[in-house]
């Protein structure tokens, strides 16, 4: 499914970058302008698309907020968003493939499955394939091309939707520079890892204003760290790695205008981006026994595993601003296409004595029936009976997400009090089209061989949503007290249509309106210390397919925190309490084997009342050891407790028969990250130590993974950077330096390992 437009855009970008870099006009511009870019102007431009400002003073916004800027991201050169978020408190993660290709991220206790309950933004715009109709994020932007990552939780989440329970993750792409600059980066690593990353940009002054551009391209690949059981004659790829490409181009024109006798900065920005990935990934895991013996093994049946996707983005942004006014309007269109071929299970013949799901087989492979299936999966036995044929599903899906949003900030004085109004409106439409088909395969001498019958379609449908979102917040400053009152409205119209033959009467249209409110305050105790607190309503909508008896997720969320900043020391600690009136979950392929059943796919479930309480703590400090040597360090800690408040029975595999007091799955009670560094003028050395506690695989009893937990584990990452001079940098890093393996999940079909030790070396040339 390689997209020709993607290839053409990459080729065009590379040629453009080379021609521009060699242009004598721009070369002269660089030579005659040796001064560093105006950092204040550059910061101002960046903050147009950031939620959190870059000011080093004590931040006075209410609500928990964490900003990881470009300097922090470059310390470890991570490609995996899971590892990046180790420095953010209140984040709970379920690892899956070890590379972070399909992230599972939650905040403050929401289940992390496919990051579907948090808002994921790129440059302030929803970037999920279909955030309303199908929020499970099978596409996630490559974090290696981001210049900042920020997480907002608490009352400030009311500004970002549709999901307001947990919070928002916003990633910022590279801004157009103020003068000619660029970088070329090459990297090599173990397990066949390769990285090629480059960008170039410039701005020039015209009589009418300033015109600038930036072009960026990124390629990463790896052979993978798992080994598939012997498949010499297989038709499929034998490695377990991936191949990814990203390219982006921005053009910006800005100038000054006078409007109603007011001087304003005006800018127009066009952003074009495209990405693709081919990865030989699978949902197949291992039995616990096999995991202990060889955690990086993959069964022979998993040789068919392959994900192939393409993503394209067009975004046009217009800004008007001065010291008291900022209006940003964005027009955006994102398209995403994917096909994931993977093992769904064995051929079901309607005999309860024989039929088994993959999860049941891998969880208990030693029964007489299950052992037979297990031997087929591992290639020890050929498929002889019809029920021993392996069902391979290819989930073809196409998505779009498009809309227009405008955000306004206005500061003014009224009745002697400073007011900051933040308001915005978004007109959004998204859609998912599913074309799922299956084919039976026979295991023959360890080789997956398709049958002669061919493919059959299992799911052909679409879900689409049109939504109008509005928010309004007013922050009033009364001496040392900042009070913020906010509200959000979501007006959602959706449609589901089954397009399978003979199913044209299976459709549904829904309309819903939701109004949510928040109140928060920040009180400045000293110029370096303040306290904050707030309350807001949480909401996660149901998908267009769900019947009316499935309620949206709703909660009331509270937080109380303290923030300190004296330039050398930054501290933020927060107590939070999420009071869920109804916890909602959905059945997806990443959840369990039973969700591969067409009737259950994307079905949503109500879990009733749930309480989640916790503590978030983040402390950063820089010690001066000598005139040339600093020691920066930080501690990030999260303590979380969750419990269902009622007894209920559910056939949802994450829950089962739940008793009051049971914990929410995949939510560790304790997480701790410690960063230690040594920095001089020309080198850096950084050590990251992260501990994650064990997590329950299921909440209640009578489901396949009842009573099982993931491993608690500690991972240590090391990185070193040496600046040869202003133009040349080399870096070396090792992820998981102790090479410890942990069982991080048994979903959907068996035990899965953390990434083993991986070493990298890289070089950057700046110009």
XYZ file of C-alpha atoms in Angstrom:
767
model
C 0.000 0.000 0.000
C 2.935 2.292 -0.632
C 1.579 5.661 -1.619
C 3.102 7.178 -4.752
C 2.299 10.670 -3.480
C 4.384 9.932 -0.415
C 7.371 8.847 -2.498
C 7.040 11.855 -4.774
C 6.853 14.246 -1.847
C 9.950 12.731 -0.228
C 11.880 12.982 -3.487
C 10.736 16.558 -4.068
C 11.657 17.552 -0.524
C 15.140 16.081 -0.735
C 15.808 17.742 -4.090
C 14.440 21.047 -2.824
C 16.579 20.888 0.298
C 19.722 20.189 -1.690
C 19.053 22.940 -4.201
C 18.210 25.481 -1.510
C 21.227 24.567 0.608
C 23.486 25.141 -2.378
C 21.806 28.375 -3.429
C 24.323 31.256 -3.568
C 21.618 33.725 -2.533
C 20.981 31.892 0.712
C 24.664 31.243 1.198
C 25.287 34.987 1.121
C 22.388 35.507 3.508
C 24.003 33.090 5.945
C 27.423 34.710 5.639
C 26.163 38.234 6.197
C 23.918 37.313 9.112
C 26.143 35.615 11.648
C 24.104 36.698 14.637
C 22.072 34.104 16.543
C 18.352 34.063 15.768
C 16.226 36.364 17.858
C 15.257 33.941 20.630
C 12.358 36.055 21.811
C 10.790 36.134 18.347
C 11.444 32.415 17.837
C 9.906 31.558 21.193
C 6.864 33.691 20.414
C 6.298 31.860 17.134
C 6.653 28.466 18.796
C 4.172 29.335 21.534
C 1.438 29.910 18.960
C 1.201 26.127 18.707
C 2.117 25.260 22.271
C -0.214 24.980 25.210
C 2.437 25.754 27.826
C 4.660 28.821 27.609
C 8.452 28.736 27.805
C 8.839 31.465 30.410
C 11.294 30.538 33.181
C 9.248 32.395 35.797
C 6.766 30.732 38.093
C 3.912 29.503 35.913
C 0.570 30.719 37.217
C -1.831 28.584 35.227
C -3.978 26.288 37.311
C -3.803 22.609 36.482
C -0.978 20.146 36.112
C 1.203 20.792 33.070
C 4.530 19.376 31.866
C 6.643 20.645 28.973
C 9.499 18.588 27.510
C 11.380 20.941 25.208
C 13.880 20.239 22.450
C 16.891 20.200 24.784
C 15.265 17.511 26.931
C 14.205 15.436 23.917
C 17.716 15.538 22.465
C 19.295 14.182 25.638
C 18.185 10.608 24.940
C 17.258 10.783 21.234
C 14.224 8.580 21.865
C 12.029 7.350 19.011
C 9.536 5.821 21.450
C 6.888 8.105 23.008
C 6.569 5.653 25.905
C 10.158 6.381 26.933
C 9.748 10.136 26.410
C 6.792 10.206 28.804
C 8.837 8.597 31.586
C 9.515 12.166 32.772
C 5.833 13.098 33.021
C 3.960 12.256 36.238
C 0.466 10.783 36.119
C 1.030 8.806 32.903
C 0.157 5.102 32.773
C 1.339 2.993 29.841
C 0.900 -0.545 28.526
C 3.833 -1.506 26.323
C 3.223 -3.700 23.313
C 5.873 -3.980 20.589
C 8.890 -2.508 22.411
C 9.373 0.270 19.849
C 6.281 2.327 20.669
C 4.825 1.855 17.182
C 1.279 1.502 18.525
C 1.272 3.441 21.828
C -1.060 2.663 24.720
C -1.145 5.816 26.864
C -3.462 6.896 29.651
C -3.415 9.734 32.178
C -4.544 9.566 35.792
C -6.000 6.094 35.689
C -7.870 5.924 32.396
C -7.212 2.638 30.629
C -4.358 3.179 28.166
C -5.706 0.936 25.377
C -4.633 2.551 22.096
C -4.480 5.997 23.774
C -8.164 6.382 22.928
C -9.155 8.404 26.019
C -6.627 11.201 25.742
C -6.577 13.982 23.164
C -3.560 13.654 20.868
C -2.620 16.884 19.114
C 0.068 17.862 16.632
C 0.660 21.609 16.477
C -2.591 22.156 18.366
C -4.766 20.057 16.010
C -6.342 16.636 16.622
C -4.048 14.139 14.895
C -5.799 10.806 15.598
C -7.174 9.065 12.483
C -10.824 9.635 13.518
C -10.901 11.148 17.026
C -14.693 10.997 17.390
C -15.751 8.039 15.247
C -12.870 5.656 16.068
C -10.466 7.152 18.639
C -8.153 4.127 18.998
C -4.810 5.553 17.818
C -3.344 3.021 15.387
C -1.471 5.999 13.942
C 0.820 8.020 16.169
C 3.215 10.789 15.029
C 6.913 9.952 15.113
C 8.233 11.612 18.246
C 11.782 11.827 16.846
C 10.726 14.715 14.597
C 9.096 16.735 17.393
C 10.692 19.747 19.054
C 8.532 19.612 22.167
C 6.058 17.337 23.923
C 3.605 18.677 26.469
C 1.006 17.090 28.699
C -1.900 19.004 30.233
C -4.133 17.469 32.903
C -6.695 18.860 35.326
C -9.122 21.762 34.744
C -7.143 23.073 31.757
C -8.248 19.914 29.915
C -11.661 21.532 29.437
C -10.174 23.550 26.554
C -9.338 20.430 24.569
C -11.780 17.795 23.426
C -13.618 15.662 22.837
C -12.053 13.723 25.736
C -11.824 15.746 28.938
C -11.477 13.032 31.614
C -7.721 12.532 31.455
C -5.987 15.292 29.548
C -4.176 16.260 26.372
C -0.879 15.335 24.754
C 0.344 18.004 22.311
C 3.424 17.598 20.131
C 5.084 20.485 18.338
C 6.795 20.111 14.973
C 9.793 22.127 13.849
C 9.180 25.856 13.460
C 10.385 27.898 10.503
C 13.747 29.413 11.560
C 14.547 33.124 11.516
C 17.680 32.614 9.412
C 19.303 29.929 7.298
C 19.979 26.769 9.277
C 19.800 23.018 8.931
C 20.981 19.697 10.234
C 21.807 16.235 8.915
C 21.757 13.308 11.353
C 22.758 9.697 10.783
C 22.467 6.933 13.351
C 23.164 3.211 13.618
C 22.148 0.754 16.282
C 21.863 -2.866 17.218
C 19.148 -5.084 15.713
C 19.691 -3.432 12.349
C 18.601 0.021 13.487
C 19.255 2.870 11.042
C 18.264 6.528 11.172
C 18.594 9.319 8.627
C 17.147 12.670 9.648
C 17.568 16.099 8.144
C 16.013 19.526 7.960
C 16.773 22.841 6.320
C 15.056 26.189 6.568
C 15.434 29.908 6.112
C 13.597 33.225 6.313
C 14.189 36.256 4.124
C 13.008 39.842 4.443
C 10.815 41.208 1.666
C 9.401 44.686 1.224
C 5.982 43.357 2.256
C 7.094 41.144 5.162
C 9.088 37.992 5.920
C 8.940 34.745 3.953
C 10.285 31.528 5.421
C 10.280 27.783 4.964
C 11.428 24.568 6.577
C 11.706 21.093 5.047
C 12.270 18.014 7.179
C 12.634 14.312 6.356
C 13.131 11.324 8.662
C 13.767 7.652 7.932
C 14.080 4.974 10.614
C 14.234 1.213 10.337
C 15.153 -1.866 12.356
C 15.251 -5.626 11.878
C 13.496 -6.209 15.199
C 14.608 -8.023 18.330
C 12.401 -11.122 18.070
C 13.013 -14.359 16.176
C 10.247 -16.230 14.369
C 10.290 -20.022 14.611
C 11.978 -21.644 11.613
C 10.236 -20.529 8.405
C 12.753 -21.185 5.611
C 10.162 -21.503 2.833
C 7.792 -18.827 4.088
C 6.222 -16.394 1.650
C 6.477 -13.674 4.292
C 9.225 -11.498 5.747
C 11.480 -13.209 8.272
C 12.532 -10.147 10.270
C 10.358 -8.602 12.976
C 11.286 -4.975 12.445
C 9.914 -1.886 10.762
C 10.602 0.727 8.095
C 9.232 4.271 8.583
C 9.395 7.507 6.604
C 8.248 11.015 7.526
C 8.480 14.213 5.538
C 7.176 17.698 6.293
C 7.325 21.091 4.625
C 6.197 24.468 5.991
C 5.992 27.852 4.314
C 5.294 30.974 6.409
C 4.663 34.568 5.446
C 4.330 37.161 8.208
C 4.029 40.925 8.206
C 2.577 43.813 10.178
C -0.833 45.291 9.489
C -2.995 48.017 10.979
C -6.586 47.074 11.744
C -9.025 49.459 13.451
C -6.065 51.686 14.353
C -4.356 48.727 16.030
C -0.979 47.350 14.966
C -1.007 43.567 14.584
C 1.387 40.821 13.556
C -0.201 38.649 10.854
C 1.096 35.331 9.542
C 0.028 32.677 7.073
C 1.458 29.167 7.314
C 0.985 26.171 5.038
C 2.077 22.786 6.379
C 2.271 19.639 4.240
C 3.257 16.310 5.774
C 3.237 12.649 4.825
C 4.386 9.451 6.515
C 4.362 5.708 5.927
C 5.259 2.574 7.821
C 5.708 -1.105 7.052
C 6.254 -3.228 10.151
C 6.238 -6.996 10.560
C 4.321 -6.779 13.799
C 1.951 -9.281 15.344
C -0.548 -9.581 18.178
C 0.817 -13.053 18.979
C 2.619 -13.435 22.275
C 3.893 -16.483 24.170
C 2.814 -18.832 26.900
C 4.277 -17.943 30.276
C 6.484 -21.045 30.137
C 7.854 -20.171 26.707
C 8.368 -16.589 27.806
C 10.590 -17.703 30.680
C 12.661 -19.879 28.339
C 12.918 -17.522 25.365
C 11.098 -14.182 25.736
C 12.076 -12.892 22.281
C 10.680 -15.884 20.431
C 7.759 -15.631 18.014
C 5.641 -18.606 17.060
C 5.661 -19.821 13.453
C 2.039 -18.726 12.959
C 3.081 -15.083 13.501
C 5.125 -15.058 10.271
C 2.117 -13.509 8.490
C 2.170 -10.403 10.708
C 2.418 -7.162 8.751
C 1.213 -3.572 9.214
C 1.262 -1.198 6.233
C -0.008 2.383 6.613
C 0.124 5.803 4.977
C -0.711 9.174 6.496
C -1.050 12.565 4.820
C -1.693 15.983 6.329
C -2.492 19.440 5.024
C -2.849 22.323 7.481
C -3.264 26.035 6.841
C -2.837 28.403 9.789
C -3.607 32.113 10.066
C -2.557 34.197 13.075
C -3.242 37.733 14.276
C -1.550 38.931 17.427
C -0.257 41.795 19.519
C 0.526 42.167 23.208
C -3.093 41.695 24.273
C -4.665 39.677 21.443
C -3.935 36.366 19.770
C -6.269 34.797 17.209
C -5.162 31.531 15.600
C -7.295 29.850 12.946
C -6.441 26.444 11.531
C -7.879 24.592 8.562
C -6.781 20.951 8.554
C -7.222 17.685 6.682
C -5.682 14.359 7.700
C -6.056 11.056 5.865
C -4.868 7.644 7.044
C -4.986 4.238 5.384
C -3.825 0.980 6.906
C -3.869 -2.757 6.401
C -2.860 -5.051 9.268
C -2.511 -8.750 8.471
C -2.405 -10.887 11.603
C -3.545 -14.126 13.191
C -7.081 -13.849 14.589
C -7.451 -17.414 15.900
C -8.462 -20.892 14.840
C -11.399 -21.820 12.652
C -14.487 -21.961 14.873
C -16.878 -24.816 14.038
C -19.561 -24.152 16.643
C -18.488 -26.990 18.960
C -17.907 -25.686 22.485
C -15.848 -28.752 23.355
C -13.289 -27.855 20.682
C -13.563 -24.152 19.888
C -10.947 -22.043 21.698
C -9.797 -18.438 21.449
C -6.101 -17.665 21.125
C -6.108 -16.103 24.555
C -7.496 -19.302 26.102
C -4.953 -21.437 24.252
C -1.909 -19.381 25.202
C -3.067 -18.842 28.793
C -3.456 -22.597 29.364
C -1.683 -24.630 26.656
C -1.425 -27.924 28.566
C -4.978 -29.257 28.277
C -5.501 -31.969 25.666
C -7.457 -29.711 23.302
C -5.304 -26.615 23.804
C -2.052 -28.544 23.404
C -3.127 -29.615 19.924
C -3.753 -25.998 18.909
C -0.498 -24.897 20.552
C 1.506 -27.363 18.450
C -0.063 -25.976 15.289
C 0.761 -22.381 16.329
C 4.391 -23.279 16.936
C 4.743 -25.315 13.732
C 5.322 -28.598 15.561
C 2.172 -30.039 14.000
C 0.519 -29.567 10.625
C -3.085 -28.460 10.231
C -4.985 -31.672 9.586
C -8.560 -30.977 10.670
C -10.722 -28.066 9.557
C -10.718 -26.638 13.100
C -6.897 -26.644 13.021
C -6.855 -24.113 10.214
C -5.619 -20.696 11.338
C -7.773 -17.666 10.578
C -5.722 -14.715 9.320
C -7.490 -11.384 9.210
C -6.460 -8.318 7.247
C -8.078 -5.208 8.620
C -8.161 -2.683 5.815
C -9.273 0.671 7.167
C -9.318 4.185 5.789
C -9.880 7.326 7.834
C -10.158 11.045 7.459
C -10.237 13.835 9.999
C -10.803 17.401 8.846
C -12.075 20.676 10.154
C -11.732 24.326 10.945
C -10.854 25.633 14.389
C -10.230 29.123 15.692
C -8.799 30.022 19.101
C -8.709 33.478 20.658
C -6.875 34.873 23.665
C -7.624 38.398 24.812
C -6.257 40.190 27.856
C -7.859 43.359 29.178
C -8.622 45.233 32.378
C -12.187 45.403 33.715
C -13.247 47.038 36.984
C -9.607 47.177 38.045
C -8.981 43.455 37.477
C -6.888 41.837 34.777
C -8.843 39.370 32.628
C -7.545 36.777 30.181
C -10.267 35.363 27.952
C -9.569 32.091 26.126
C -12.222 30.904 23.722
C -12.465 28.783 20.636
C -14.718 26.980 18.218
C -14.083 23.917 16.070
C -16.101 22.475 13.196
C -14.911 18.909 12.766
C -15.778 15.879 10.667
C -14.182 12.436 10.716
C -14.894 8.974 9.379
C -13.652 5.394 9.418
C -14.357 2.875 6.641
C -13.739 -0.763 7.576
C -13.093 -3.443 4.955
C -12.026 -6.424 7.040
C -11.493 -9.797 5.426
C -10.198 -13.176 6.559
C -8.625 -16.232 4.990
C -7.880 -19.634 6.451
C -4.257 -20.764 6.467
C -2.833 -24.219 7.009
C 0.331 -24.802 8.991
C 2.446 -27.086 6.787
C 5.995 -27.892 7.893
C 6.191 -24.630 9.890
C 5.051 -22.583 6.895
C 1.777 -20.657 6.839
C 0.044 -21.655 3.604
C -3.205 -20.057 2.390
C -6.113 -22.345 1.607
C -7.650 -22.628 -1.853
C -10.985 -21.038 -0.919
C -9.636 -17.492 -0.698
C -10.695 -14.463 1.282
C -14.080 -13.569 2.701
C -15.196 -10.195 4.010
C -16.169 -10.109 7.672
C -16.802 -6.407 8.360
C -17.772 -3.782 5.814
C -19.103 -0.635 7.433
C -18.432 2.999 8.188
C -18.836 5.359 11.122
C -18.750 9.123 10.698
C -19.203 12.102 12.970
C -19.800 15.803 12.569
C -19.064 17.801 15.699
C -19.137 21.421 16.753
C -17.030 22.188 19.813
C -16.849 25.424 21.733
C -15.030 26.455 24.877
C -14.752 29.608 26.946
C -12.520 30.321 29.922
C -11.896 33.541 31.794
C -8.944 34.002 34.133
C -9.365 36.918 36.522
C -6.388 38.223 38.483
C -7.272 39.630 41.912
C -3.993 40.679 43.526
C -2.130 37.370 44.072
C -5.115 35.197 43.184
C -5.912 33.956 39.668
C -9.394 32.453 39.277
C -10.407 30.610 36.117
C -13.950 29.657 35.201
C -14.435 27.605 32.054
C -16.941 25.647 30.049
C -17.030 23.406 27.005
C -19.793 22.295 24.682
C -19.784 19.310 22.329
C -22.590 19.021 19.771
C -22.190 15.667 18.034
C -24.089 14.172 15.089
C -23.016 10.699 14.019
C -23.976 7.881 11.710
C -23.160 4.171 11.478
C -23.884 2.103 8.381
C -23.312 -1.616 7.848
C -22.406 -1.953 4.164
C -22.190 -5.744 4.024
C -24.411 -7.476 1.492
C -27.945 -7.780 2.818
C -27.236 -5.523 5.831
C -28.327 -2.175 4.412
C -31.044 -1.867 7.099
C -28.399 -2.066 9.843
C -27.692 1.606 10.487
C -28.005 4.200 13.204
C -27.957 7.967 13.512
C -27.393 9.767 16.814
C -27.372 13.301 18.101
C -25.987 14.418 21.434
C -25.160 17.637 23.234
C -22.869 17.869 26.212
C -21.956 20.847 28.369
C -18.995 20.600 30.711
C -17.682 23.033 33.301
C -14.502 23.745 35.230
C -13.317 26.036 38.010
C -9.759 26.496 39.224
C -7.501 28.924 41.023
C -3.817 29.720 41.485
C -2.599 31.678 44.504
C 0.868 33.227 44.503
C 2.411 32.861 47.958
C 5.774 34.345 46.952
C 7.461 35.193 43.672
C 8.737 31.602 43.645
C 5.898 29.608 45.227
C 2.208 29.123 44.535
C -0.667 26.717 45.186
C -3.443 25.718 42.828
C -6.566 23.629 42.774
C -9.593 22.959 40.664
C -12.467 20.788 39.580
C -13.729 19.887 36.117
C -16.170 17.539 34.430
C -14.822 14.671 32.377
C -16.390 13.235 29.245
C -15.591 10.597 26.600
C -18.240 10.187 23.859
C -19.571 6.891 22.543
C -18.904 5.901 18.956
C -21.594 6.212 16.255
C -22.169 2.429 16.313
C -23.115 2.184 19.984
C -26.705 1.873 21.140
C -28.268 4.421 23.474
C -27.912 2.165 26.538
C -24.139 2.588 26.335
C -23.484 5.758 28.260
C -20.626 8.179 27.573
C -17.800 8.089 30.063
C -18.362 10.777 32.668
C -16.555 11.909 35.785
C -15.886 14.781 38.128
C -12.163 15.363 38.591
C -10.432 17.233 41.400
C -6.847 18.325 41.966
C -4.830 20.275 44.519
C -1.218 21.187 43.852
C 1.855 23.231 44.661
C 4.367 24.775 42.255
C 7.826 26.236 42.977
C 10.435 27.825 40.696
C 13.583 29.675 41.745
C 15.393 29.246 38.380
C 17.626 26.454 39.741
C 14.820 24.361 41.220
C 11.415 23.563 39.716
C 8.855 21.595 41.690
C 5.275 20.600 40.985
C 3.296 18.176 43.112
C -0.398 17.386 42.745
C -3.024 15.357 44.575
C -5.815 14.227 42.251
C -9.128 12.418 42.563
C -11.156 11.241 39.577
C -14.710 10.317 40.530
C -16.079 8.310 37.586
C -19.835 8.141 37.380
C -19.398 5.690 34.520
C -16.186 4.099 33.241
C -16.511 3.080 29.582
C -14.405 0.641 27.587
C -14.524 -0.788 24.063
C -13.622 -4.108 22.510
C -10.774 -3.847 20.006
C -8.313 -6.300 18.478
C -5.622 -5.033 20.854
C -7.785 -5.932 23.869
C -8.439 -9.661 23.593
C -9.128 -12.630 21.362
C -12.871 -12.436 21.928
C -12.861 -8.985 20.296
C -11.854 -10.536 16.961
C -15.450 -11.754 16.840
C -17.255 -9.531 14.346
C -20.258 -9.173 16.643
C -18.075 -7.869 19.487
C -15.629 -5.727 17.526
C -15.786 -2.113 18.747
C -18.615 -2.949 21.147
C -18.529 -0.615 24.156
C -19.253 -1.534 27.780
C -20.314 0.342 30.905
C -18.316 -0.256 34.082
C -20.242 1.984 36.463
C -18.681 4.022 39.253
C -14.912 3.979 39.731
C -12.628 6.049 41.968
C -9.036 6.873 41.035
C -6.858 8.748 43.512
C -3.235 9.644 43.229
C -0.169 11.762 43.849
C 2.027 13.304 41.161
C 5.471 14.650 42.031
C 8.080 16.227 39.788
C 11.284 17.875 41.062
C 14.056 19.249 38.825
C 17.241 20.916 39.955
C 20.621 21.934 38.561
C 23.715 21.838 40.789
C 26.830 23.824 39.891
C 29.831 21.609 40.633
C 32.568 23.754 39.086
C 32.765 26.726 36.755
C 32.644 24.268 33.830
C 30.570 21.387 35.189
C 26.878 21.132 36.142
C 24.851 18.279 37.576
C 21.190 18.436 36.508
C 18.873 15.919 38.157
C 15.186 15.223 38.462
C 12.737 12.915 40.221
C 9.307 12.041 38.844
C 6.970 9.920 40.958
C 3.353 8.803 40.586
C 1.268 6.945 43.146
C -2.157 5.772 41.978
C -4.973 3.779 43.544
C -8.128 2.707 41.722
C -11.219 0.709 42.602
C -14.540 -0.223 41.116
C -17.371 0.815 43.427
C -19.905 -1.927 42.623
C -20.225 -5.610 41.773
C -21.115 -6.554 38.200
C -20.598 -9.332 35.671
C -19.236 -8.549 32.223
C -18.061 -10.627 29.265
C -15.579 -7.872 28.458
C -12.121 -9.461 28.734
C -10.561 -6.599 30.692
C -13.213 -6.833 33.403
C -14.978 -10.191 33.873
C -16.889 -10.644 37.124
C -15.928 -7.528 39.049
C -16.286 -7.072 42.804
C -16.327 -3.708 44.530
C -12.747 -2.791 45.395
C -11.156 -4.446 42.346
C -8.498 -2.367 40.588
C -8.612 -0.936 37.081
C -6.381 -3.018 34.737
C -3.015 -1.733 33.531
C -2.670 0.918 36.184
C 0.487 0.515 38.327
C 0.328 1.771 41.888
C 3.892 3.120 41.826
C 6.065 4.641 39.115
C 9.397 6.386 39.662
C 11.838 8.014 37.230
C 15.214 9.450 38.270
C 17.420 11.452 35.879
C 21.074 12.196 36.641
C 23.342 14.191 34.372
C 26.789 15.704 34.042
C 27.188 18.625 31.642
C 30.139 20.693 30.507
C 30.533 23.131 27.644
C 31.294 20.404 25.116
C 29.802 17.152 26.457
C 26.831 15.659 28.297
C 26.306 12.386 30.139
C 22.788 11.376 31.203
C 21.365 8.418 33.095
C 17.653 7.634 33.344
C 16.334 5.045 35.790
C 12.652 4.144 35.611
C 10.691 1.819 37.876
C 7.179 0.623 37.001
C 5.119 -1.462 39.404
C 3.153 -4.542 38.429
C -0.296 -4.144 36.858
C -3.343 -6.434 36.862
C -4.177 -7.907 33.448
C -7.895 -8.073 34.261
C -10.090 -6.511 36.918
C -12.301 -9.437 37.937
C -12.728 -13.202 37.763
C -13.782 -15.715 35.092
C -11.886 -14.243 32.145
C -8.742 -15.673 30.569
C -6.249 -13.438 32.393
C -7.973 -13.219 35.791
C -5.520 -13.027 38.689
C -2.464 -12.413 36.491
C -0.188 -9.380 36.674
C 2.566 -7.908 34.546
C 6.083 -7.804 35.954
C 7.295 -4.884 37.982
C 10.546 -3.782 36.407
C 13.361 -1.250 36.417
C 14.971 -0.047 33.202
C 18.150 2.047 32.954
C 19.012 4.124 29.873
C 22.339 5.874 29.287
C 23.203 8.587 26.783
C 26.282 10.660 26.006
C 26.737 13.641 23.673
C 30.008 15.228 22.581
C 30.045 18.596 20.788
C 33.121 18.565 18.590
C 32.400 22.154 17.609
C 29.416 24.289 16.687
C 28.795 22.190 13.575
C 29.595 18.626 14.592
C 28.090 16.465 17.356
C 28.377 12.756 18.088
C 26.197 10.818 20.478
C 26.103 7.366 21.962
C 23.293 5.789 23.913
C 22.185 2.477 25.343
C 18.552 1.690 26.122
C 18.069 -0.905 28.876
C 21.737 -1.001 29.765
C 21.280 -3.974 32.154
C 19.519 -5.990 29.413
C 16.763 -7.043 31.814
C 13.599 -8.449 30.260
C 10.149 -7.904 31.742
C 6.737 -9.322 30.915
C 4.909 -6.083 30.139
C 1.573 -7.458 28.904
C -0.302 -10.628 27.982
C -2.603 -8.857 25.571
C -4.004 -9.606 23.266
C -2.656 -13.159 22.685
C 0.081 -14.033 25.163
C 3.083 -12.739 27.092
C 5.047 -9.908 25.487
C 8.530 -8.676 26.444
C 10.058 -5.279 27.012
C 12.758 -4.170 24.597
C 16.187 -5.746 25.246
C 19.420 -3.809 25.422
C 19.905 -1.674 22.332
C 22.979 0.444 21.605
C 23.097 3.410 19.215
C 25.719 5.731 17.815
C 24.926 8.876 15.859
C 26.388 11.950 14.249
C 24.858 15.384 13.609
C 26.104 18.055 11.258
C 24.645 21.521 11.798
C 24.882 24.224 9.152
